Amino acid sequence: MTNLSGMLPEFGQLALIFALLVAAVQMVVPLVGVRRGQAWLMAYARPLASAQALFLIISLVILAYCFVVDDFSVAYVAKNSNTALPTAYKISAVWGAHEGSLLLWVTMLGCWGLAVAWFSQSLPLDMVARVLSIMGMVSVGFILFTLETSNPFDRNLPSMPQEGADLNPLLQDFGLIVHPPTLYMGYVGLSVVFAFALAALLGGRLDAAWARWSRPWTIAAWVFLTLGIALGSWWAYYELGWGGWWFWDPVENASLMPWLVATALLHSLAVTEKRGLFKSWTVLLAIFAFSLSLLGTFLVRSGVLTSVHAFASDPERGVFILALLGICVGGSLLLYAIKAPTVASVGRYEWVSRESFLLLNNLLLLVAAFAILLGTLYPLIIDFMGMGKLSVGAAWFNFMFVPISVLLALVIALGAMARWKADDLKRLGSETVAAMVAAVLLGLAVPLLADGTMNWQVLLGMGISFWLIGATLLDVWKKARGRLNRIPQLGMSYLGMVLAHIGVAITIIGVTMVSNYSIEVSARMAKGDTETLGDYRFEFVDAGHIEGPNFVSDAIRFRVYDGERQIALLQPEKRRYNASGSIMTEAAIDVSLLRDVYVSMGEPLADGAWGIRLQVKPFMRWVWLGAIFMSLGGLMAMLDKRYRQRKNAPNNAVQASTAQEVTA
Amino acid sequence: MEFNSVAEFLAMGHHGLYIWLSYGLTAVIIAFNVAQPLLRRRRLLKEQAQRLRREKKHAPQA
Amino acid sequence: MSDALCFGGGVKTQLIAVVVMWQWLKQLYHRLGSPKWFYEITTGWIPWLAVLSVVGTVVGLVMGLLYAPADYLQGNSFRIIYIHVPAALLAQSAFMMMAVAGAVYLIWRMKMAAWVAKVIAPVGASFCLIALLTGAIWGKPTWGTWWVWDARLTSMLLLLFLYFGVMALQQAMESEDSAYRAGAILSLVGLVNIPIIKYSVEWWNTLHQPATLKLTEKPSMHPDMLIPLLIMIVTTYVFFALLIILRTRNEILWHERKRSWVKQILES
Amino acid sequence: MTATSGSTIIDLQARKLLCERDDRVLFEQLDVAVGNGDLLQLAGPNGAGKTTLLRLLAGLNRDYEGELLWRGEPLTDDFSAYASQRLYQGHLAAVKKALTPLENLRWLVSSWNVSDDQLWAALDEVELGGYEETACQQLSAGQQRRVALARLCVAPTPLWILDEPFTALDKAGVRWLEGRLQRQVEGGGAVIITSHHALENIASLRQLELGSTRA
Amino acid sequence: MNRAFLFIPLLGFIAMGILFWIGLGQEDKTSLPSPLIGKPFPTFILNTVESGESTNHLPQEPVLVNVWATWCPTCKAEHAFLNELAKEGVKIVGINYKDDDFKARQWLQAYGNPYLFNIADPDGKLGLELGVYGAPETFLVDSKGIIRAKHIGDLNAQVWARLQPQFEAMQ
Amino acid sequence: MSLVTATIRRDLLLAARNPGEWLNPLMFFLMVAALFPLAVDPDPTFLSKIAGGVIWVAALLATLLSLDALYKADVDDGSLEQWLASGESLYAMSLGKALVHWCISGLPLTLMAPVLGLMLALPEDAYWALILSLAVGTPVLSLLGAVGAALTAGVRSGGLLLSLLILPLYIPVLIFAASAVYHAGIGMAWNGQIGFLGAMLALALCLTPFASAAALKLNLSR
Amino acid sequence: MHPKRKKRLTLILFMVLGVGSAVGLLMYSLSQNINLFMTPTQIATGEAPVGRTIRAGGLVEPGTVVRDDSGLGVRFVVTDGQSEVTIAYDGILPDLFREGQGIVAMGKLGEDGVFVASEVLAKHDENYMPPEVQEALDKAHKDGKQALEEARY
Amino acid sequence: MKHIFLTLCLWFPLAALATVDGYKYPFDDPQDAARFEQLAQDLRCPKCQNQNLADSNAPVAVDLRDKVYELMQEGQSDDEIVGYLVDRYGDFVRYNPPFRAETVLLWFGPALVFVFGLLLLVLIRRGQKQPPKPLSAEEQARLQALKNKAKSS
């Protein structure tokens, strides 16, 4: 049947092919222009990047449309959708599985390219040309990967199922709508930084200006990454149904590693911009950050880590993506090794100086990232070396992370306060003495007030958080010279940093509290039963059935009392999805700033009783609140006027740089 | 896609001659139209640059 | 009362809007008149237009040649439409644009307009030629003849002759200014041919089919075939703009070759 | 023979005139004023722009920058009013060779109310009295020119603009023309002329040297 | 800075790449090597499926011990091959893992019985001792009752080609 | 007497003095028409079919022949310069010139046409159509031609260029006129065509003088 | 009145007159048939001249196409819905010639009322659509017609 | 099934759903309950992709949970219980890897990297380039002049 909507998947694929072609041209033409010093060739970078993004967006929109209209002739749609699926989930199902999420990945890559094309008016043309050309290379690789091994537009023809297999019920959630796009924006955003770094290496132009151009892009990607990780954690927390929020799972580790390195990069870039130092190091970090985001993609999609059991994945995909990884990372590291010596940093700093603290912070962040990498890959190494099977889990990761985070928090506060070039430990000490005292006292007070026992973990966690907050605020107060109304004049960049650092402290508080003071009970409850947990009393009110759009569920209503006062009516569910027949636990959560009350249902038992799990998790929200603070801080820093475009700059810059090209 | 093979595509259901003839002619005319201004620009820039150099040589004091 | 006030206010704001718009137009006009401004602003446009044309052509042709279904009567030969119709439309619009640019030159003596008008002629003629050639080729399988003396075809042929006439006249004139003005006059006179072309198929019951695309009506074409056609039409206009800009820039370089800003370009 | 009416105000002014031809500036910042009794001779080497300036002043060419005013108003505002007040004679005689001098003259003066008698007299004055029946193609170049110049005898316009009127005239012709110009100027009229001929004997002669601007 | 230092990241990455390459190339990365290899078969006292009589030992000869269940689709897939093996004279002892005896008997009637006998392990006690985490699993046990090898997943001709020499060496 | 009437008078006088100016095209007209029976087929039935077209093509070419000189002489001898200097309406002037041109080319052709009709075995019904179409159509040719003549007046060897410019514009006239004659010949209504020609004439009368005037001006701005 | 203004007014009047009459004439002419195109009805009512080269056209009546055994000769009936005319033609028909399709023929009307064509051209309409769609349309059309007929009885 | 697991791998840390069966393991001593909880969290479900015993509802996980409870009731220590499971399922079931020759790098790797990094920092700072000489008075003046110029333009 040839009609327009019937042809749409073909057009989607066609758009993808066009995007590939355009990306291929984008990869070559501007670089040729740079090589030959021809500005008119370089000028093609921006339109080509825009065209590529346009095609990718078209392709993604078509796939989404196929989902919306239930075109089950498309294999991917048939596997991941169902007519009864609510429309919002149909759209989010686009990135619910490998093929579509890869398409989302490349589309976002295209969109970042588009953003670079449009918001780079103040950049020299040759820089834009190099950056977009490198992004074009990455695009070519990934679009090719999509088309070759994971084409979401493959057809089920000639036999087309009448009904789709439905989206996995776990994914039928708001979380799928927001988490993957945000996270991918972060992952892919790092490609811009990567491209800037490579462009700088290629052009031999690693200077403060380069750092200033890269910084907003780095911050943008970092903000997305932060939010994406937080959203993922939040989603898993309420969707998996048993109250965990971080699992040290490869999928999470894959996102945490680039985040850590991007954070390091952020700070290193600050030094490079302000002081022209650490250039080579900054470039390496930029390469690392994107490489780790690629590595994450590889780990998750290739199947190397799915070490147990029946779902061996397509080895072709693994080989392809490994080759991509090799070309991309290997190539850039080779370039780095060859070109980095030409980049020399001039400048001095003393042992006690902001530079040193930032370096230390970089080191710690990198050690953290390395630890995760090691923990994730070690079982693999052991296995391949024939030394048996091994698991590295939360116990190990926690063991590694506690000291690193404590050190990091200490350095953060000092780094933010210290002066460039040289500072005095005495000065720092005298200025922060108040914060130190307060931190120790409060750190001691919290565990004692909580349950009357001394808990060194809590002491440490709360202590460093309070110290971080105290020292940061003291610094603000000092910089504003004791006047509140001077605070806004300190600059968006600085205030953003303050906010982000406070965010770190908030997260540490949340993590400390929730991992030390969570309480839970599993009980067998029937109608009318009550159960007490901590200060709260739970009453099983009644149980009933609910008909959802594409599921039926058993639900129980609980009244939650704090003393005699009813504080919440919670209704956990046990859903059965019609299409797949899978069972899903929907936890019910009563949220407040100081604690979460979490109720989930287990199996139905005899006599209408149910297995019930009740949890109280203090300060749960703070874990994500901290992430929100960090993102806001990043956003503020991005809005600093330093990064705003200067209108008159472009022409001069273009001419200057092209002139340079010609004479060079 | 409407065609199953390259040969079928080229044959265009026994109208291949007409279609490819018209597309070919169009391509030739378009190519000419694209090339002409580009070549002219190149020549123009070369000539004028030459002229400028000549003028500079002849009037070094200016 | 309040109504009247409102109305008054409306009129006032409208007046202000008109004045503002007029000022803006005037400014635009003055800028358009400046070759330097035109040259500089179009430098950035060229890659965009080029990419858009290439991409549009590829997309349109792939869709038109590979994906559009064959016509129920004509079979595959209708695929010529994807170059024939855009070229024919453009040939006519180009003539109108040439006439308008010529008129602008005649009335306001804007040099840029003259150059644009001069530059349109060969491009318009090329597209006219394409339309005629492809039309003739298309006629063979469809009507059974390469050429018919039908009103639409004849009037298109006249359009081509008019293009040639304008070009020849501009060539023949000794003074540049006269050449531009003569060309402008002839293109204005030749403008009468445009409605003749347009209505020829409706006034006379000829072989050529009436317009497929009408602004006011639903097109009598299946969307699968229509969308590539629309893409091709838009792309052709973009491509035309690109060609005109390229040629106009050459004219500017030539005429302004002694200005300092051109010298700067030449020296770099 | 009709004397020009002295009461007519002649006021032709050019201000900051700039003229370019083919990227070459002929003259710029040119100020000229012509009033009653003036005889302005435009001089200068070939190609200096004498004819161009003359045609500008006559209103035949509008490709200039600056101001051209007739009685304080731009020339082009009411061109026909200006045209009715001035006579223009280019270096082409505008004489049809197939027609007789009289027939030609009739056409040349057709804008003015001139009777045939006056035309006869004018032809007599330029010494073409005996050629009523002869077609102009049988006349010499000088004689053909005289046909055109004959209208100076009947022209009622106060301002004359003449381009190289002495060309092809014999000595007598030159003398006659000089006299004619002098009478025009003395009668309160004005003349603008391009000529390489020296016009020393006219008192109010002014000369405008063109082409001196060329560095 | 020494230039050689700059190559460290590259070398590190290349090493990692090689690791991944091997990982991707590994054929069977899903099976857990059993720590029980080389150790005696755990003791047990369980009933047989067929007779319901109690038993506490395996035959004193090399046997395949096959853990299976009627609820396991893969077991059904490998059953035909087990039948073939039994025909070839390979001795197979079944452990009916977390299953119902009645159903198991029906299954054996329907699909043929390649087993010498079947040990019923309804609550998975023996399975736990054997480190079983999913049916089907197959152990090679020699005449002294020592576990020599373990295979997780369905037994087919390819797997058997690998296991057969080991099995025959045990004779 | 205004300059317009004076010019019309003078040009007519010139034509009278110089009969070749209008006689030559007329002869050309006759000869071209006469060539057809010799070259194609003298069979009257065939001739009667093509007669209208042939006469019209010949008329068109003849008009074109005389157009070249329309303004050229005036430009060369300075008459046009005088015109411009006089400040009188160029619109009227162009109209007048076209009128004179029609009088010395279109009018004789119209009058001569019946004779040719006889030679070419024009069907009897078609005579009036022929005369009327020529009467309405040739002024259009003159008016349009005047534009071309004005445009090419300053061009050396502008005759060929003139044909190139003007012929495309003549074609609609030719089509309608020939169609009128043909329709008349086969006994069908031909008022529609004449109507078109009339419309063209009306439009040409009021619009072409603008173009001619503009074209004339550009010849003088030197 | 100022002479200049008077001149302008005259000009405007002249223009209005000219353009007005042109428009009038145009309207008149458009209402006339200036084509040598004859519909079968016009031929049937005797409007068309006999023995003259004219053009005739209409839809080929399905089932009326008869080909000669010997040569390329073909006869078919063309209709405009009211009247019919038989067309005889000797030559190769264009690709698009088919029953139900619009054609234009050039030729002469014979005394016998048969139009002897020297050229047959297939006319294409402005509709473009894939064959399947056309079939569907035809079917819908037929069904609709049938329904209409049934309703009448 | 394969497909669904893969899908979840993309977005979710864990591939199985929560289980709620704590009521099955009553302890008299809350400390024992905490011990049980801790053990269940540190042991890995062998069947699942990456899930501890506490959270998995795979049948094997249920069995192992039962076994752990049983062993606890027998009064075995944590090490004994873990050892029992490792004997049968291998080190794979421990989330806390044992400290052995082949895991030295795992346990000390990060610390080594940290120390190495610190050393590198020291080296880099040592190898810091000499700062440019302070500007002479004349140069200072020139710099000031340039700055002023830049400001004024």
mmCIF file with all atom_site columns, N, CA and C in Angstrom, chain E residues 57-69:
data_model
loop_
_atom_site.group_PDB
_atom_site.id
_atom_site.type_symbol
_atom_site.label_atom_id
_atom_site.label_alt_id
_atom_site.label_comp_id
_atom_site.label_asym_id
_atom_site.label_entity_id
_atom_site.label_seq_id
_atom_site.pdbx_PDB_ins_code
_atom_site.Cartn_x
_atom_site.Cartn_y
_atom_site.Cartn_z
_atom_site.occupancy
_atom_site.B_iso_or_equiv
_atom_site.pdbx_formal_charge
_atom_site.auth_seq_id
_atom_site.auth_comp_id
_atom_site.auth_asym_id
_atom_site.auth_atom_id
_atom_site.pdbx_PDB_model_num
ATOM 1  N N  . HIS E 1 57 ? 22.599 -42.252 46.920 1.00 0.00 ? 57 HIS E N  1
ATOM 2  C CA . HIS E 1 57 ? 23.871 -42.283 46.184 1.00 0.00 ? 57 HIS E CA 1
ATOM 3  C C  . HIS E 1 57 ? 23.638 -42.347 44.684 1.00 0.00 ? 57 HIS E C  1
ATOM 4  N N  . LEU E 1 58 ? 24.665 -41.974 43.992 1.00 0.00 ? 58 LEU E N  1
ATOM 5  C CA . LEU E 1 58 ? 24.646 -42.082 42.532 1.00 0.00 ? 58 LEU E CA 1
ATOM 6  C C  . LEU E 1 58 ? 25.240 -43.428 42.172 1.00 0.00 ? 58 LEU E C  1
ATOM 7  N N  . PRO E 1 59 ? 25.057 -43.860 40.936 1.00 0.00 ? 59 PRO E N  1
ATOM 8  C CA . PRO E 1 59 ? 25.683 -45.121 40.524 1.00 0.00 ? 59 PRO E CA 1
ATOM 9  C C  . PRO E 1 59 ? 27.201 -44.974 40.571 1.00 0.00 ? 59 PRO E C  1
ATOM 10 N N  . GLN E 1 60 ? 27.917 -46.090 40.775 1.00 0.00 ? 60 GLN E N  1
ATOM 11 C CA . GLN E 1 60 ? 29.366 -46.050 40.878 1.00 0.00 ? 60 GLN E CA 1
ATOM 12 C C  . GLN E 1 60 ? 30.009 -46.069 39.490 1.00 0.00 ? 60 GLN E C  1
ATOM 13 N N  . GLU E 1 61 ? 29.628 -45.218 38.666 1.00 0.00 ? 61 GLU E N  1
ATOM 14 C CA . GLU E 1 61 ? 30.199 -45.136 37.305 1.00 0.00 ? 61 GLU E CA 1
ATOM 15 C C  . GLU E 1 61 ? 30.031 -43.708 36.831 1.00 0.00 ? 61 GLU E C  1
ATOM 16 N N  . PRO E 1 62 ? 30.759 -43.368 35.783 1.00 0.00 ? 62 PRO E N  1
ATOM 17 C CA . PRO E 1 62 ? 30.615 -41.992 35.283 1.00 0.00 ? 62 PRO E CA 1
ATOM 18 C C  . PRO E 1 62 ? 29.181 -41.744 34.821 1.00 0.00 ? 62 PRO E C  1
ATOM 19 N N  . VAL E 1 63 ? 28.611 -40.679 35.331 1.00 0.00 ? 63 VAL E N  1
ATOM 20 C CA . VAL E 1 63 ? 27.237 -40.348 34.926 1.00 0.00 ? 63 VAL E CA 1
ATOM 21 C C  . VAL E 1 63 ? 27.136 -38.856 34.643 1.00 0.00 ? 63 VAL E C  1
ATOM 22 N N  . LEU E 1 64 ? 26.124 -38.565 33.858 1.00 0.00 ? 64 LEU E N  1
ATOM 23 C CA . LEU E 1 64 ? 25.712 -37.170 33.720 1.00 0.00 ? 64 LEU E CA 1
ATOM 24 C C  . LEU E 1 64 ? 24.617 -36.960 34.736 1.00 0.00 ? 64 LEU E C  1
ATOM 25 N N  . VAL E 1 65 ? 24.733 -35.912 35.558 1.00 0.00 ? 65 VAL E N  1
ATOM 26 C CA . VAL E 1 65 ? 23.639 -35.573 36.448 1.00 0.00 ? 65 VAL E CA 1
ATOM 27 C C  . VAL E 1 65 ? 22.953 -34.339 35.872 1.00 0.00 ? 65 VAL E C  1
ATOM 28 N N  . ASN E 1 66 ? 21.722 -34.542 35.489 1.00 0.00 ? 66 ASN E N  1
ATOM 29 C CA . ASN E 1 66 ? 21.012 -33.478 34.791 1.00 0.00 ? 66 ASN E CA 1
ATOM 30 C C  . ASN E 1 66 ? 19.922 -32.911 35.693 1.00 0.00 ? 66 ASN E C  1
ATOM 31 N N  . VAL E 1 67 ? 20.024 -31.581 35.957 1.00 0.00 ? 67 VAL E N  1
ATOM 32 C CA . VAL E 1 67 ? 19.008 -30.928 36.778 1.00 0.00 ? 67 VAL E CA 1
ATOM 33 C C  . VAL E 1 67 ? 17.932 -30.399 35.853 1.00 0.00 ? 67 VAL E C  1
ATOM 34 N N  . TRP E 1 68 ? 16.722 -30.820 36.081 1.00 0.00 ? 68 TRP E N  1
ATOM 35 C CA . TRP E 1 68 ? 15.653 -30.401 35.158 1.00 0.00 ? 68 TRP E CA 1
ATOM 36 C C  . TRP E 1 68 ? 14.352 -30.169 35.904 1.00 0.00 ? 68 TRP E C  1
ATOM 37 N N  . ALA E 1 69 ? 13.388 -29.586 35.177 1.00 0.00 ? 69 ALA E N  1
ATOM 38 C CA . ALA E 1 69 ? 12.069 -29.358 35.768 1.00 0.00 ? 69 ALA E CA 1
ATOM 39 C C  . ALA E 1 69 ? 11.058 -29.224 34.644 1.00 0.00 ? 69 ALA E C  1
#
